[in-house]
Amino acid sequence: MIQCKLIGTDMRFEIRGENRLGITRDVINVLTDQGLDIRTFEVTTHHIYADIPAIRPERFPALASALKKIPGIFDITEIDRLPTERRRAQLHATLAALGDPVIAVDANGLIAQANPAAQAISATPEKPLRDQDISSILGEPSIEDLRQGGFRLPEREVVLGGQTYLLQVEPIGHVDDGSDASDDAPWGGVMVFHRPARLGRVITALQDRSHTGFDDIIGTSRAMLRVKSQAERLAAIDAPILILGETGTGKELFARACHRASARADQPFLALNCAAMPEGLAESELFGYAAGAFTSARRGGKPGLLELADGGTLFLDEIGELTPYLQAKLLRVLQDGRFRRVGGTDEITVDVRVISATNRDLEAMSHDGTFREDLYFRLNVLGITLPPLRDRVEDIADLAAVFIDRTAQQTERTPPRLARDGLEWLCRHDWPGNVRELENTLFRAVALLDGDVLGARDLADAATGTAMTPERDAQQAHGAPYSGEASPSGESEYPDLIANALAQSDFNSGMELLEREMLSRLYPDYPSSRKLAKRLGVSHTSIANKLRKYGIGT
């Protein structure tokens, strides 16, 4: 088939014919006899494509008739683009759709391709990146390092356009010029620059599989309806939020719901318990550290939660426990979005919404000097105060029903019936640990129950062994089973994921660890490749291959 389309004065043909020796030469002879100049000529099996400039449309019928006289030519039709033009347009569209910067370089270090994201970060539209030396925008690795490694290097942190990225390099083809020295030499490489926030989004997907929203928070009492309505309005305002409330009232649950109801819902949500680690460790977790910052530091440095949460939300639980030094560093971030890593000299800019929470009186602490007053005002732009369980007794029955069913599912038993005296006992109890204490008490009572009726005596015995204390609550701030929402069985928070992933030797290892953790923890709730694929919104084949790769469900 020969196709031809007039574009200005150009015509493009597709010729369909036999795959015989000499047929291409015959086509070229006909075109030459017609006095036509061939701008582009492409040949594949059964197809010949030609781009002919300066040809009048009325000449096409005679040209097509002459070409059809060639033995083995079947048909001639017009086309709008040659195959290489179509592939080039598809490649450009694909690169333009990628949010991460992508740069292709040749073996000499000259930039052959750069997608719009790379162009926007590294240069101006008036100065395109193409044909520039990669060293003009990237200090490390050098082209010598890339060539020496065969354009295959372990993922490392680099700075591009003043921003920190995780660099992934893959080789492009091989040169075949007949010389022994270049037989295995790549033509060049593709450099993909990943923002740390990409890893933050993966961690968020692992930790918050339930996609908690305000409708998922249990409670229809007047106090809860009022605070949920207030929180939902404040969530839409892109400003810091301070959540106050006693221990176990669900402050992190509200923080996640605020994130889900904000314009940042598709971005990372990461949490740090400020009371769970010493100052030095908290600083490196929050701000990250530069290469060589200290003896045991990971080679190449490590991004902190602020970088991982870039574009999203950072939840700082127990903010009242933050040391004065870290209070000062956090204040700088809230003021202008800038900070330095531990041991680093370069300033990093992030766009992060901070939601903080505490059960302490920050206002009183700011007056007596134990908490910075300027930081308090920065954190308390929008405020939410959660009611204790004793002020929302009407919600206890609904909470108890959810916790009993969840415990029965986890312990693989039939859910017991809550007796009237049991419900009365729950409503009379003071609950100093609030909803978390209620859930722990019911978990213990159901797990130890021999019969199928849960009475006041069973609950009183369980409460004796699970009474909450401030010390225990500080230990369980991120590890206790309390969630306060109706979520699938076995789902809870996994704060160790960030540390484990970042402790890997390279980016791919960290991503594989997160992928394996996600699949292994989701599989019990979605015990087939098809169910799991539907839950994650990916193809069944992809999930089946991943399950086999990690030995999950076998």
XYZ file of C-alpha atoms in Angstrom, residues 22-475:
454
model
C 15.176 -5.675 -5.470
C 11.687 -4.276 -4.874
C 13.101 -1.251 -2.997
C 15.478 -0.513 -5.884
C 12.561 -0.698 -8.347
C 10.575 1.834 -6.293
C 13.543 4.214 -6.156
C 13.993 3.910 -9.956
C 10.354 4.869 -10.579
C 10.594 7.873 -8.284
C 13.853 8.945 -9.927
C 12.347 8.532 -13.427
C 9.503 10.807 -12.316
C 12.100 13.461 -11.434
C 11.213 13.401 -7.729
C 13.524 14.181 -4.838
C 13.351 11.683 -1.950
C 13.633 13.464 1.387
C 13.087 10.412 3.628
C 12.926 6.722 2.785
C 12.056 3.974 5.281
C 11.825 0.251 4.579
C 10.315 -2.543 6.672
C 9.018 -6.016 5.781
C 6.226 -5.609 3.195
C 6.257 -1.802 3.627
C 8.153 1.092 2.014
C 7.633 4.660 3.192
C 8.702 7.813 1.339
C 8.539 11.543 1.991
C 8.599 13.464 -1.324
C 8.883 17.270 -1.218
C 7.596 19.751 -3.828
C 5.063 17.543 -5.564
C 1.679 18.732 -6.800
C -1.382 16.722 -5.717
C -2.532 16.223 -9.316
C 0.663 14.255 -10.049
C -0.161 11.610 -7.439
C -2.510 9.424 -9.589
C 0.113 9.081 -12.327
C 2.820 8.339 -9.755
C 0.656 5.729 -8.044
C -0.131 4.080 -11.383
C 3.562 3.867 -12.237
C 4.408 2.345 -8.857
C 1.635 -0.258 -9.155
C 3.229 -1.550 -12.358
C 6.192 -2.772 -10.298
C 5.879 -6.576 -9.819
C 4.847 -7.397 -6.269
C 3.339 -3.981 -5.355
C -0.140 -4.451 -3.843
C -1.473 -1.041 -2.947
C -0.665 2.650 -2.430
C -2.242 4.921 0.223
C -1.523 8.321 1.752
C -0.327 8.772 5.330
C 0.039 11.805 7.538
C 3.316 10.772 9.225
C 6.177 8.409 8.614
C 6.717 5.662 11.234
C 9.797 7.379 12.680
C 7.885 10.665 12.954
C 5.037 8.907 14.745
C 7.395 7.130 17.146
C 9.219 10.398 17.829
C 5.934 12.152 18.636
C 4.909 9.297 20.941
C 8.286 9.426 22.702
C 8.056 13.191 23.212
C 4.507 12.856 24.572
C 5.625 10.122 26.974
C 8.569 12.145 28.242
C 6.400 15.252 28.611
C 3.912 13.304 30.730
C 6.607 12.289 33.240
C 6.773 14.543 36.259
C 10.367 13.497 37.029
C 13.212 15.075 35.044
C 14.587 12.725 32.357
C 17.789 13.443 30.402
C 19.441 11.289 27.721
C 23.160 11.818 27.089
C 25.493 10.402 24.454
C 28.838 8.748 25.157
C 30.572 12.137 25.047
C 28.317 13.625 27.704
C 26.249 15.799 25.350
C 22.523 15.986 26.101
C 20.518 14.319 23.330
C 17.046 14.587 24.881
C 15.512 16.346 27.886
C 11.870 16.257 28.895
C 9.985 19.440 29.906
C 10.471 18.716 33.619
C 14.256 18.677 33.180
C 14.133 21.738 30.950
C 12.068 23.696 33.487
C 14.416 22.894 36.374
C 17.801 23.170 34.687
C 17.480 25.884 32.038
C 15.235 28.481 30.478
C 13.112 27.982 27.344
C 15.440 30.415 25.561
C 18.397 28.112 26.312
C 17.418 24.509 25.552
C 19.364 21.692 27.155
C 19.869 19.742 23.944
C 23.497 19.607 22.776
C 24.749 21.072 26.081
C 27.384 19.205 28.070
C 25.812 17.402 31.038
C 28.520 18.843 33.285
C 27.050 22.322 32.756
C 24.004 21.401 34.875
C 25.159 18.375 36.902
C 28.302 18.307 39.027
C 28.321 14.612 39.884
C 28.548 12.005 38.511
C 30.924 13.100 35.760
C 30.763 11.691 32.236
C 33.990 9.808 33.026
C 32.252 8.117 35.982
C 29.281 7.258 33.764
C 31.441 5.791 30.988
C 33.573 3.851 33.456
C 30.432 2.313 34.955
C 28.983 1.492 31.547
C 26.220 4.017 32.242
C 25.065 1.777 35.096
C 25.555 3.299 38.519
C 23.978 2.591 41.911
C 21.272 5.100 42.791
C 22.748 8.140 44.473
C 21.727 11.567 45.616
C 22.539 14.429 43.253
C 21.689 18.114 43.040
C 19.988 19.330 39.850
C 18.837 22.917 39.552
C 19.436 23.441 43.265
C 17.129 20.538 44.235
C 18.001 17.117 45.633
C 17.123 14.022 43.597
C 17.771 10.290 43.610
C 19.512 9.568 40.288
C 18.881 6.378 38.304
C 21.039 5.731 35.200
C 20.408 3.135 32.480
C 22.563 2.532 29.347
C 21.332 3.065 25.783
C 22.405 0.484 23.180
C 25.970 -0.380 22.170
C 28.318 0.951 19.536
C 29.312 -1.563 16.839
C 32.076 -0.014 14.735
C 34.197 -3.160 14.360
C 36.817 -2.235 16.927
C 37.442 -4.425 19.943
C 37.539 -1.432 22.293
C 34.003 -0.319 21.533
C 32.201 -3.637 21.155
C 30.517 -3.286 24.536
C 30.501 0.513 24.811
C 27.032 2.003 25.327
C 25.881 4.786 23.026
C 25.023 6.789 26.124
C 22.560 6.642 28.971
C 19.182 7.780 30.255
C 19.268 9.668 33.544
C 16.042 9.708 35.574
C 15.878 12.050 38.558
C 13.418 10.994 41.288
C 12.277 13.427 43.967
C 12.387 12.025 47.544
C 8.647 12.754 47.748
C 8.123 9.797 45.379
C 9.371 7.470 48.109
C 7.165 9.407 50.536
C 4.095 8.629 48.439
C 4.956 4.920 48.461
C 5.359 4.938 52.250
C 2.026 6.744 52.593
C 0.309 4.114 50.440
C 1.675 1.387 52.721
C 0.759 3.066 55.992
C -2.668 4.496 55.172
C -4.366 1.746 53.178
C -7.795 2.629 54.617
C -7.823 6.156 53.141
C -9.293 7.524 56.356
C -11.786 10.351 55.956
C -14.082 12.169 58.369
C -16.964 9.833 57.469
C -14.843 6.894 58.692
C -14.393 8.369 62.172
C -16.851 6.717 64.521
C -19.039 9.084 66.494
C -22.494 10.660 66.117
C -22.664 12.475 69.438
C -23.188 16.214 69.383
C -19.594 16.824 70.503
C -18.139 14.640 67.750
C -20.387 15.984 65.003
C -19.357 19.498 65.960
C -15.616 18.801 65.954
C -15.780 16.788 62.700
C -17.647 19.619 60.989
C -15.103 22.152 62.237
C -12.145 19.984 61.219
C -13.554 19.387 57.739
C -13.819 23.146 57.146
C -10.300 23.788 58.430
C -8.826 20.915 56.398
C -9.535 22.753 53.145
C -7.451 25.756 54.286
C -3.785 25.245 53.409
C -2.314 26.341 56.749
C -0.808 24.611 59.828
C -3.249 22.867 62.171
C -2.751 22.199 65.885
C -4.839 19.317 67.262
C -5.305 19.286 71.036
C -6.826 16.521 73.117
C -6.219 14.015 75.842
C -4.294 10.845 75.208
C -6.157 8.287 73.093
C -8.734 10.674 71.616
C -7.687 10.053 67.998
C -5.463 12.996 67.143
C -3.552 11.182 64.397
C -6.824 9.872 63.005
C -8.072 13.455 62.633
C -4.734 14.517 61.144
C -5.049 11.858 58.431
C -8.642 12.855 57.752
C -7.595 16.506 57.415
C -4.946 15.464 54.900
C -7.458 13.405 52.915
C -9.872 16.373 52.807
C -7.200 18.840 51.662
C -5.851 19.735 48.235
C -2.757 17.655 49.163
C -4.699 14.376 49.427
C -2.744 12.713 46.600
C 0.612 13.688 48.101
C 2.568 12.057 50.986
C 1.343 11.959 54.580
C 4.149 11.110 56.997
C 4.221 11.142 60.795
C 6.864 11.598 63.481
C 6.359 10.988 67.201
C 8.479 13.714 68.784
C 8.491 11.933 72.161
C 9.682 8.572 70.843
C 13.344 9.356 70.111
C 16.276 11.416 71.434
C 17.101 14.825 69.976
C 19.891 13.678 67.642
C 17.853 10.899 66.092
C 14.750 13.060 65.836
C 16.774 15.732 64.021
C 18.149 13.308 61.422
C 14.712 11.711 60.924
C 13.072 15.096 60.443
C 15.739 16.965 58.466
C 17.867 14.128 57.041
C 21.648 14.208 56.941
C 24.316 14.975 54.369
C 26.975 12.568 53.136
C 29.673 12.099 55.770
C 27.668 13.873 58.464
C 28.754 11.283 61.041
C 30.565 7.950 61.202
C 27.560 5.633 60.867
C 25.790 7.782 58.289
C 24.623 6.078 55.117
C 26.876 6.746 52.086
C 25.454 9.593 50.054
C 23.281 10.978 52.864
C 19.621 10.424 53.577
C 16.523 12.559 52.997
C 14.460 13.347 56.074
C 10.702 13.352 56.530
C 10.446 16.960 55.387
C 11.874 16.048 51.976
C 9.878 12.832 51.738
C 6.668 14.732 52.524
C 7.368 17.539 50.033
C 4.073 18.623 48.512
C 2.104 16.777 51.191
C 1.553 16.779 54.940
C 3.865 16.139 57.891
C 2.192 15.130 61.154
C 4.201 15.908 64.297
C 2.696 14.024 67.218
C 3.551 15.005 70.806
C 4.918 18.323 69.542
C 5.191 19.532 73.140
C 8.121 17.120 73.661
C 10.265 18.781 70.985
C 13.569 20.117 72.361
C 14.325 23.885 72.180
C 16.974 23.284 69.503
C 14.559 21.408 67.231
C 11.849 23.968 67.972
C 14.122 26.653 66.501
C 14.885 24.570 63.384
C 11.204 23.776 62.852
C 10.306 27.456 63.196
C 12.613 28.258 60.249
C 10.840 25.677 58.092
C 7.426 27.095 58.965
C 8.598 30.629 58.219
C 10.167 30.194 54.784
C 10.127 26.488 53.918
C 13.933 26.190 54.060
C 16.302 24.052 56.111
C 19.682 22.335 56.029
C 20.338 18.655 56.530
C 22.404 17.550 59.493
C 26.021 18.183 58.502
C 24.964 19.865 55.256
C 25.607 23.346 53.891
C 23.066 23.545 51.052
C 19.620 24.924 51.811
C 16.689 22.753 50.767
C 13.282 24.214 49.960
C 10.113 22.212 50.610
C 6.383 22.807 50.458
C 4.956 20.905 53.422
C 1.816 21.441 55.468
C 2.476 20.770 59.155
C -0.235 19.275 61.342
C 0.846 18.927 64.961
C -0.795 17.392 68.015
C -0.271 17.269 71.757
C -2.050 16.460 75.000
C -0.093 19.180 76.796
C -1.051 22.829 77.351
C 1.200 24.542 74.803
C -0.134 27.969 75.637
C 0.891 27.598 79.287
C 4.248 26.139 78.199
C 4.860 29.132 75.933
C 4.190 31.466 78.867
C 6.608 29.707 81.212
C 9.317 29.440 78.539
C 9.368 25.668 78.036
C 7.947 26.027 74.503
C 8.788 28.805 72.056
C 5.956 31.310 71.899
C 6.673 32.207 68.262
C 6.562 28.533 67.288
C 3.292 28.078 69.181
C 1.690 30.878 67.167
C 3.055 29.415 63.930
C 1.622 25.974 64.727
C -1.700 27.217 66.076
C -2.915 29.011 62.941
C -5.905 26.647 62.896
C -6.895 24.751 66.034
C -8.974 21.658 66.765
C -9.750 20.351 70.265
C -10.955 16.744 70.458
C -13.479 15.821 73.165
C -12.574 13.093 75.690
C -14.627 9.906 75.717
C -16.437 10.929 78.923
C -17.952 13.867 77.008
C -19.245 11.628 74.215
C -20.688 8.648 76.098
C -23.340 8.288 73.372
C -20.625 6.992 71.022
C -19.458 4.146 73.284
C -21.995 1.620 71.984
C -20.966 2.170 68.347
C -17.262 2.100 69.207
C -17.675 -1.084 71.253
C -19.520 -2.848 68.416
C -16.721 -2.081 65.946
C -13.922 -3.067 68.350
C -15.642 -6.333 69.348
C -16.150 -7.350 65.705
C -12.570 -6.434 64.829
C -11.108 -8.388 67.739
C -13.272 -11.412 66.916
C -12.001 -11.332 63.344
C -8.375 -11.063 64.471
C -8.751 -13.886 66.997
C -10.794 -16.014 64.573
C -13.834 -16.460 66.766
C -17.539 -15.605 66.630
C -18.228 -12.046 67.835
C -19.705 -12.207 71.356
C -22.844 -10.308 72.327
C -22.365 -7.302 74.603
C -24.699 -7.719 77.579
C -26.702 -4.783 78.929
C -24.732 -4.698 82.168
C -21.560 -4.744 80.051
C -22.650 -1.680 78.087
C -23.673 0.060 81.323
C -20.248 -0.683 82.784
C -18.560 0.779 79.691
C -20.643 3.951 79.943
C -19.899 4.373 83.669
C -16.138 3.845 83.383
C -13.985 7.001 83.508
C -11.673 6.030 80.578
C -8.571 8.114 81.333
C -7.019 6.602 78.188
C -10.145 7.442 76.140
C -10.842 5.507 72.917
C -7.458 3.764 72.917
C -8.080 2.416 76.397
C -11.594 1.354 75.397
C -10.264 -0.607 72.440
C -7.491 -2.241 74.483
C -9.965 -3.243 77.185
C -12.381 -4.774 74.687
C -9.556 -6.535 72.864
C -8.388 -8.211 76.057
C -11.932 -9.047 77.185
C -12.936 -10.653 73.881
C -9.639 -12.523 73.521
C -9.998 -14.085 77.001
C -13.769 -14.679 76.898
C -14.853 -18.333 77.125
C -18.550 -17.848 76.364
C -20.470 -15.832 73.806
C -21.778 -13.042 76.085
C -19.566 -10.169 77.222
C -20.650 -8.926 80.628
C -19.598 -6.293 83.144
C -17.444 -8.756 85.126
C -15.454 -9.702 82.009
C -14.852 -6.063 81.170
C -13.864 -5.131 84.721
C -11.300 -7.958 84.797
C -9.943 -6.879 81.404
C -9.736 -3.226 82.459
C -7.653 -4.159 85.491
C -4.960 -5.570 83.220
C -5.043 -2.842 80.573
C -5.470 0.428 82.444
C -3.767 3.221 80.544
C -1.022 5.340 82.055
C 0.781 8.338 80.560
C 3.966 6.261 80.358
C 2.283 3.437 78.456
C 0.497 5.878 76.191
C 3.803 7.516 75.203
C 5.161 4.087 74.279
